[in-house]
Short mmCIF file of C-alpha atoms and ligand atoms in Angstrom, two decimals:
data_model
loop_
_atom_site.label_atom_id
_atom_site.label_comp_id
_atom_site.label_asym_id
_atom_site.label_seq_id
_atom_site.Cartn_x
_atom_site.Cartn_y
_atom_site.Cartn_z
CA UNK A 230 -116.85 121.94 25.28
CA UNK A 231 -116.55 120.37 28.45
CA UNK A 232 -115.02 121.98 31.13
CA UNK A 233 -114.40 121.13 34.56
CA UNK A 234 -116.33 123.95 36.96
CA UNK A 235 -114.99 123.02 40.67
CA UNK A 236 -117.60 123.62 42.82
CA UNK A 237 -114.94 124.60 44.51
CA UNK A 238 -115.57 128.35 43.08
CA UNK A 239 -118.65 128.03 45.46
CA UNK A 240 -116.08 129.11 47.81
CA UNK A 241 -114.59 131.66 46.81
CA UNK A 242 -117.78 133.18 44.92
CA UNK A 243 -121.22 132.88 46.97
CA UNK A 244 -119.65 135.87 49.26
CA UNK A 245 -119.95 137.24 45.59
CA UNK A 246 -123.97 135.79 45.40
CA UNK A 247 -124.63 137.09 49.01
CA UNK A 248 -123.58 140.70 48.52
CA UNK A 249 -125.27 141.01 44.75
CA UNK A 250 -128.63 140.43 45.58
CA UNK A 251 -129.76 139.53 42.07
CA UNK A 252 -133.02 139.11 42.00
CA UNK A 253 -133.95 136.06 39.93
CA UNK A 254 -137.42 135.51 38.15
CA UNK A 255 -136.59 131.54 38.19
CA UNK A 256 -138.41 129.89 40.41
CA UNK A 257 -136.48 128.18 42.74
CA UNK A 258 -136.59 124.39 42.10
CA UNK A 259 -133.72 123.08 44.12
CA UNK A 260 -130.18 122.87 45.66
CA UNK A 261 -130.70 122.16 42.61
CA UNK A 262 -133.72 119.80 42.11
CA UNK A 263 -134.36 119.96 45.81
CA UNK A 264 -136.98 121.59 48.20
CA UNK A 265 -137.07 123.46 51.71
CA UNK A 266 -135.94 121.84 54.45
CA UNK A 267 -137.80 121.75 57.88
CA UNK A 268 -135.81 122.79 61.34
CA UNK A 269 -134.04 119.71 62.70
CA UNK A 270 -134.29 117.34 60.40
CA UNK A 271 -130.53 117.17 59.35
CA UNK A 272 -129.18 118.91 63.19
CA UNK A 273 -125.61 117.77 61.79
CA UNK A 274 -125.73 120.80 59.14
CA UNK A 275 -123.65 123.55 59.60
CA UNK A 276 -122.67 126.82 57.64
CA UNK A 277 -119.26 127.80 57.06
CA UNK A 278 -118.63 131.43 57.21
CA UNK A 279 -115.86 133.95 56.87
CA UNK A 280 -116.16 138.05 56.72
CA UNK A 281 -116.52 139.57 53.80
CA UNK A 282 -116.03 143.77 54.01
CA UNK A 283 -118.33 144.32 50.40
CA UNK A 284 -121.33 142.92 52.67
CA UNK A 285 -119.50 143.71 56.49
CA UNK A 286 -121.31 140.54 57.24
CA UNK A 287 -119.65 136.97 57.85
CA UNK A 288 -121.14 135.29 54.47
CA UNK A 289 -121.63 131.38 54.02
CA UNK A 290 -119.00 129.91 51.68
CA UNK A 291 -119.82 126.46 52.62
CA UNK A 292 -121.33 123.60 54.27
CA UNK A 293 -120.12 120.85 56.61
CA UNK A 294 -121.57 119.03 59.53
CA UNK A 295 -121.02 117.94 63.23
CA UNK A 296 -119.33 114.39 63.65
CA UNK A 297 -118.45 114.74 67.44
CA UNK A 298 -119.49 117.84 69.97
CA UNK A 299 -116.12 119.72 69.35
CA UNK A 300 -115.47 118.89 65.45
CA UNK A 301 -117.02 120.18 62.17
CA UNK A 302 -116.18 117.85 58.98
CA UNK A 303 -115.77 119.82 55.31
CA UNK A 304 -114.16 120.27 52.16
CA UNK A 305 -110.29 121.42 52.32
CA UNK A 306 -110.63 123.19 49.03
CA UNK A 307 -113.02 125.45 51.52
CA UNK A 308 -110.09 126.47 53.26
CA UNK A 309 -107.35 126.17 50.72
CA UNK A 310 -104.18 126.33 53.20
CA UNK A 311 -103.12 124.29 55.98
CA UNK A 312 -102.17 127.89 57.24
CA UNK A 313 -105.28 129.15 57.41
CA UNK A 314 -106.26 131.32 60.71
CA UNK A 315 -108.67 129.82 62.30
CA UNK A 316 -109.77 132.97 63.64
CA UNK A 317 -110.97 134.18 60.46
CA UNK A 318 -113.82 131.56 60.08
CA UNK A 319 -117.12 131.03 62.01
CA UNK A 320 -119.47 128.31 62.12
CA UNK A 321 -123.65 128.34 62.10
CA UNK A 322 -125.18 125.53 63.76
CA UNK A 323 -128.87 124.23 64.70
CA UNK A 324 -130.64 126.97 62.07
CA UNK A 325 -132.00 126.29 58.75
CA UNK A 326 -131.69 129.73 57.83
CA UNK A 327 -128.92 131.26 57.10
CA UNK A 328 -128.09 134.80 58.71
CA UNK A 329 -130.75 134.96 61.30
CA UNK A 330 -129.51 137.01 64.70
CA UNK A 331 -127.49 134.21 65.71
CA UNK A 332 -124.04 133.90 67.57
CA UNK A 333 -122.18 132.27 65.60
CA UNK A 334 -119.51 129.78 66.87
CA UNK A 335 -115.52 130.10 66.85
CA UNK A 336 -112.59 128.13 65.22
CA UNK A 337 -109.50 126.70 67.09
CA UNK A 338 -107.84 124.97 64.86
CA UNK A 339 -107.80 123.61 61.36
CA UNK A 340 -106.56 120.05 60.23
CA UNK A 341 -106.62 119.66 55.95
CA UNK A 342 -105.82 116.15 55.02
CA UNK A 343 -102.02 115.47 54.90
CA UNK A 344 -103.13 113.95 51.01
CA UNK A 345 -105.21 116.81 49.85
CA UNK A 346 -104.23 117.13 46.31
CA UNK A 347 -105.55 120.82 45.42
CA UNK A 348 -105.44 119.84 41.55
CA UNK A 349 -107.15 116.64 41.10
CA UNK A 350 -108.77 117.05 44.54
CA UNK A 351 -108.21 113.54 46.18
CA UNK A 352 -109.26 113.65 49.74
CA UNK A 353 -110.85 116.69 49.40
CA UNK A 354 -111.36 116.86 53.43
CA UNK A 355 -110.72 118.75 56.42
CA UNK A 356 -111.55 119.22 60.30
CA UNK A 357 -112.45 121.95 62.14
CA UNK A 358 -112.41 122.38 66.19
CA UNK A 359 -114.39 124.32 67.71
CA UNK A 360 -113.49 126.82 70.59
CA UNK A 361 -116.54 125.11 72.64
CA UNK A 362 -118.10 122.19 73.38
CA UNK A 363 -121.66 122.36 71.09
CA UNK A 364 -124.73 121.37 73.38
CA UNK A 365 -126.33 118.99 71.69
CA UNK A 366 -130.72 119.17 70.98
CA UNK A 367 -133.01 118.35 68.59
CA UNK A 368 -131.31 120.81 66.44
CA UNK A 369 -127.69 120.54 67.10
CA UNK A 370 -126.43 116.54 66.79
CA UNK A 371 -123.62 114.93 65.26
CA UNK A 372 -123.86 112.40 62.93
CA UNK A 373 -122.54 108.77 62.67
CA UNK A 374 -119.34 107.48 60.44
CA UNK A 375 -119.82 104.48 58.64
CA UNK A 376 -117.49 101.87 59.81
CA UNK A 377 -114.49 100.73 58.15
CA UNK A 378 -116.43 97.85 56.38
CA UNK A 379 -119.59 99.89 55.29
CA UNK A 380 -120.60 100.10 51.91
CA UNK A 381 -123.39 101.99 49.98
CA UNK A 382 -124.62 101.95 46.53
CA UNK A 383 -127.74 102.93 44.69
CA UNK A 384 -129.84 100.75 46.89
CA UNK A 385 -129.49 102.98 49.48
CA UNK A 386 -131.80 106.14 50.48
CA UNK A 387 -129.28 109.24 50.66
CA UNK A 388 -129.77 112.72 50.79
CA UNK A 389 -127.69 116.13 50.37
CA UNK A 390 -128.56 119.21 52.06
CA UNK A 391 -126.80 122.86 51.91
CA UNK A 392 -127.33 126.62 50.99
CA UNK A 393 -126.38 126.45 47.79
CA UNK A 394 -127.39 127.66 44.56
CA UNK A 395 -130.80 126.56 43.04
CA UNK A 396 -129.49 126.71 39.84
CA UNK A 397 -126.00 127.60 38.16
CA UNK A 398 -126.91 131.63 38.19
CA UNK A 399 -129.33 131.37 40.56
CA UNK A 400 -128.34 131.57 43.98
CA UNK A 401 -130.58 130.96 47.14
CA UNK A 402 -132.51 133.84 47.96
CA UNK A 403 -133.57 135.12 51.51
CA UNK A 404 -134.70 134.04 53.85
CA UNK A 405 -132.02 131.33 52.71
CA UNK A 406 -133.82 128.66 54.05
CA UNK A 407 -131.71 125.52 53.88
CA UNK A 408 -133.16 123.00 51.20
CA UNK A 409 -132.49 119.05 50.83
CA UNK A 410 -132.20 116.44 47.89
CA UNK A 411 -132.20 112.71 47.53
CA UNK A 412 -129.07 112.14 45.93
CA UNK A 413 -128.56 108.04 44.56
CA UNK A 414 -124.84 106.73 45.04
CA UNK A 415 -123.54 105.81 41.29
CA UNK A 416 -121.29 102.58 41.52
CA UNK A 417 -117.46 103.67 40.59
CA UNK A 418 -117.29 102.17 36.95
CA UNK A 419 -120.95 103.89 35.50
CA UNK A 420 -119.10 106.88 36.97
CA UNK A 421 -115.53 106.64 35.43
CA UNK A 422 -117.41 106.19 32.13
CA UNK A 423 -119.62 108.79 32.66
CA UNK A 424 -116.61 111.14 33.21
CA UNK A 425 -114.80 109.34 30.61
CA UNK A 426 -117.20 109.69 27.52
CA UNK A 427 -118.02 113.40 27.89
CA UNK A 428 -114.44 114.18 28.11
CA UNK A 429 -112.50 113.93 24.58
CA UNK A 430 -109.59 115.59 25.83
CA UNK A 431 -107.61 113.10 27.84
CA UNK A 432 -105.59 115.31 29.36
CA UNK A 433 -108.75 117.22 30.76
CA UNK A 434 -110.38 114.13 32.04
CA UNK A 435 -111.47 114.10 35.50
CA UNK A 436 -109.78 111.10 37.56
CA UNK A 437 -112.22 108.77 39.64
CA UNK A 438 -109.72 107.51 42.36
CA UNK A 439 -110.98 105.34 45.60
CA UNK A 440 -111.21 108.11 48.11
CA UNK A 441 -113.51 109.17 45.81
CA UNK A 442 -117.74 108.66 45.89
CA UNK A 443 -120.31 109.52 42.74
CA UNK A 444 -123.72 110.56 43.47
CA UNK A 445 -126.30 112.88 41.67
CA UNK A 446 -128.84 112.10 38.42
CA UNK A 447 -129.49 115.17 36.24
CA UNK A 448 -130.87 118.14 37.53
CA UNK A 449 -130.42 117.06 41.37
CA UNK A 450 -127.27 117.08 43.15
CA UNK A 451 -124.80 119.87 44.40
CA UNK A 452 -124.15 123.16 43.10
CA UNK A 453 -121.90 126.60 44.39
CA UNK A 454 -122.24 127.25 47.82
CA UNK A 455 -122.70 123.44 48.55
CA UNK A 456 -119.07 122.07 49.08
CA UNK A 457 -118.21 120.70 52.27
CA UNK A 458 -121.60 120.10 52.92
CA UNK A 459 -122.89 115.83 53.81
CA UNK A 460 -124.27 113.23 51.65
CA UNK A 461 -126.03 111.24 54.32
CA UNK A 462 -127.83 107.58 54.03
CA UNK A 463 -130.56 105.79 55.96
CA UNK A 464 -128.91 102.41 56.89
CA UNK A 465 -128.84 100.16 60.22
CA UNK A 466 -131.30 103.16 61.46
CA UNK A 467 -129.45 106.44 61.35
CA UNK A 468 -127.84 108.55 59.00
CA UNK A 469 -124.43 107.64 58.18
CA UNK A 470 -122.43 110.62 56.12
CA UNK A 471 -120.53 108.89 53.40
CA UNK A 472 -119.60 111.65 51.39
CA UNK A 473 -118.44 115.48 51.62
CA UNK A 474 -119.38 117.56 48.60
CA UNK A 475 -116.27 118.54 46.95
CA UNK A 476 -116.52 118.64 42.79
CA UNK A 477 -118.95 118.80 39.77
CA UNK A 478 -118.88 120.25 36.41
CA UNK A 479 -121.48 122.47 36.35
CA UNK A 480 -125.07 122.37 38.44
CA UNK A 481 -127.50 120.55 35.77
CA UNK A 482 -125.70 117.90 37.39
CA UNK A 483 -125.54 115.95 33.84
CA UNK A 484 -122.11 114.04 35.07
CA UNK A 485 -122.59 112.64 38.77
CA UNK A 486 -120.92 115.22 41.30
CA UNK A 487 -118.32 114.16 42.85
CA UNK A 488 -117.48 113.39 47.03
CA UNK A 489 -114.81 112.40 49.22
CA UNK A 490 -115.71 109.84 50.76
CA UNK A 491 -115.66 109.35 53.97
CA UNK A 492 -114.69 106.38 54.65
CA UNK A 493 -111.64 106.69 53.09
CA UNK A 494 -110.33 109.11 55.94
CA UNK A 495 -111.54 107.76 58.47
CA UNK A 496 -108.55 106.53 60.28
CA UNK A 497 -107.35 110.16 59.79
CA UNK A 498 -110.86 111.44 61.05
CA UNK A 499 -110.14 108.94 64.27
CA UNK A 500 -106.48 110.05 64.76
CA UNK A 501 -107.92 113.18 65.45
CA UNK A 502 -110.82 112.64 66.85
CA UNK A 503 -111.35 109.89 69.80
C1 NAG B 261 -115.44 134.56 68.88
O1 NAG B 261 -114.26 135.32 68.83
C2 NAG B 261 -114.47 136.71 68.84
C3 NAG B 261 -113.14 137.38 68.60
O2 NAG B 261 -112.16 136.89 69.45
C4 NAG B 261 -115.13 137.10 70.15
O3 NAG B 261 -115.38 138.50 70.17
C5 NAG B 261 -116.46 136.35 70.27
O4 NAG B 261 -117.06 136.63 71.50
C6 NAG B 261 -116.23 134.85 70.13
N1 NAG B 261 -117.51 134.19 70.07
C7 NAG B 261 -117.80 133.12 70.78
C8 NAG B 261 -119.16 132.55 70.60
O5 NAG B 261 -117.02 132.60 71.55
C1 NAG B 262 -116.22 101.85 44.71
O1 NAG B 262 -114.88 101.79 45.13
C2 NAG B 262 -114.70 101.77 46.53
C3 NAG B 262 -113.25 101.98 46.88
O2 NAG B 262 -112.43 101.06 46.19
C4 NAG B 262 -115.28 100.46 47.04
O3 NAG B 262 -115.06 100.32 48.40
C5 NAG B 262 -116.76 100.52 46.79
O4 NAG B 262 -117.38 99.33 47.20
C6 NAG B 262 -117.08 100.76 45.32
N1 NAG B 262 -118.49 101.13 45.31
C7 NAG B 262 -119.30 100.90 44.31
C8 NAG B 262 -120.74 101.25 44.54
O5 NAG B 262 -118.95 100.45 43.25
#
């Protein structure tokens, strides 16, 4: 039976993971698929936190990155309301660990995308300011937008990086050390099909629209803890985010997860931003 498993849960669960430290005899293989990541090589990463009392720590629910000094780009289904205080969620930037004594940076306001659909999850995006200005390093750097007329495909070298689980029951374990995974872009039909033929139910099926990216090959890709979190690609010499991690149906990854892409809200992103 197929059933659609929004990573989405991620969100509301990996306080859950954090504060049941089950200790798994699996051996870590990934995000899922993936391996450690070194200190600055994605300085865009950030982790999304909010308090939880069972662990009276501020917990990672998500990922997101940096895409201007003041500005942290992630999933909306990480913060669910347009009402959402901003003062109950804090932001971890330049570490690839995750709960390390660090201060970790305040929230101003929250912008969800006026065309988030919570159901079928188009535009699956939202902005965060921050109280402060970040000071950019080596470790702390936003990344670039593609432009309006950009597009990627399997050709092109991408990667996903977060502080999610390994594997479906097995989340990250200390020192929760970020890790990374080359991701390829599937084109939009392979990935309607894809959908398509391992849903029988029609009504269940999962819609492909245009604000909508495909990217993952079985056993590598995103998994709970991930959302919000950057698919990035290597073109024109940077790293370009195309996609934020928003759904999947499980984490063997056997149907491509599932982005919003970024390109399709970008003049929203630019409204905002200048
Ligand atoms: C974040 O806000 C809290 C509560 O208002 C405050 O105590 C803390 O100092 C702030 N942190 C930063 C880094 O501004
Ligand atoms: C998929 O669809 C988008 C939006 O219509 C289009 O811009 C893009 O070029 C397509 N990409 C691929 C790889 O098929």
């Amino acid at each position: 039976m197929f059933r659609l498993l929004l990573l989405a849960l991620s969100c509301l669960e990996s306080p859950v993971f954090m504060a049941s430290v089950s200790v798994s005899r699996s051996k870590p293989v990934g995000i899922v698929g993936g391996h450690r990541t070194p200190p600055g090589r994605w300085p865009w990463q950030v982790s999304l936190r909010t308090y939880s009392y069972e662990a009276s720590s501020w917990v990672h629910i998500c990922g997101g990155s940096i895409i201007h000094p003041r500005w942290i780009l992630t999933a909306a289904h990480c913060i669910q309301s347009q009402d959402a205080d901003p003062a109950v969620y804090r932001v971890q930037v330049g570490e690839v660990y995750l709960y390390k004594e660090q201060e970790l940076l305040n929230i101003s306001r929250i912008i969800i995308h006026p065309d988030y659909n919570d159901v079928i999850k188009r535009f699956d995006v939202a902005l965060m300011q921050l109280t402060a200005l970040l000071v950019t390093s080596t470790r702390v750097s936003p990344v670039s937008l593609p432009k309006d007329s950009s597009t990627f495909d399997s050709t092109d070298q991408c990667w996903l990086a977060g502080w999610g689980n390994l594997l479906q029951h097995v989340p990250l374990q200390p020192p929760y050390q970020l890790y990374e995974v080359k991701t390829p872009i599937l084109d939009n039909k392979s990935c309607k099909r894809a959908y398509r033929k391992k849903t029988s139910d029609e009504r269940k099926a999962v819609a492909i629209f245009e604000d909508m990216l495909c990217a993952g090959t079985s056993g590598r890709g995103p998994c709970f803890g991930d959302s919000g979190g950057p698919l990035v690609c290597w073109k024109s010499n940077k790293w370009i985010q195309v996609g934020v991690v928003s759904m999947g149906t499980d984490c063997s990854n056997d149907l491509p997860s599932v982005f919003s892409r970024v390109r399709s809200s970008l003049a929203w992103i630019h409204q905002h931003i200048q």
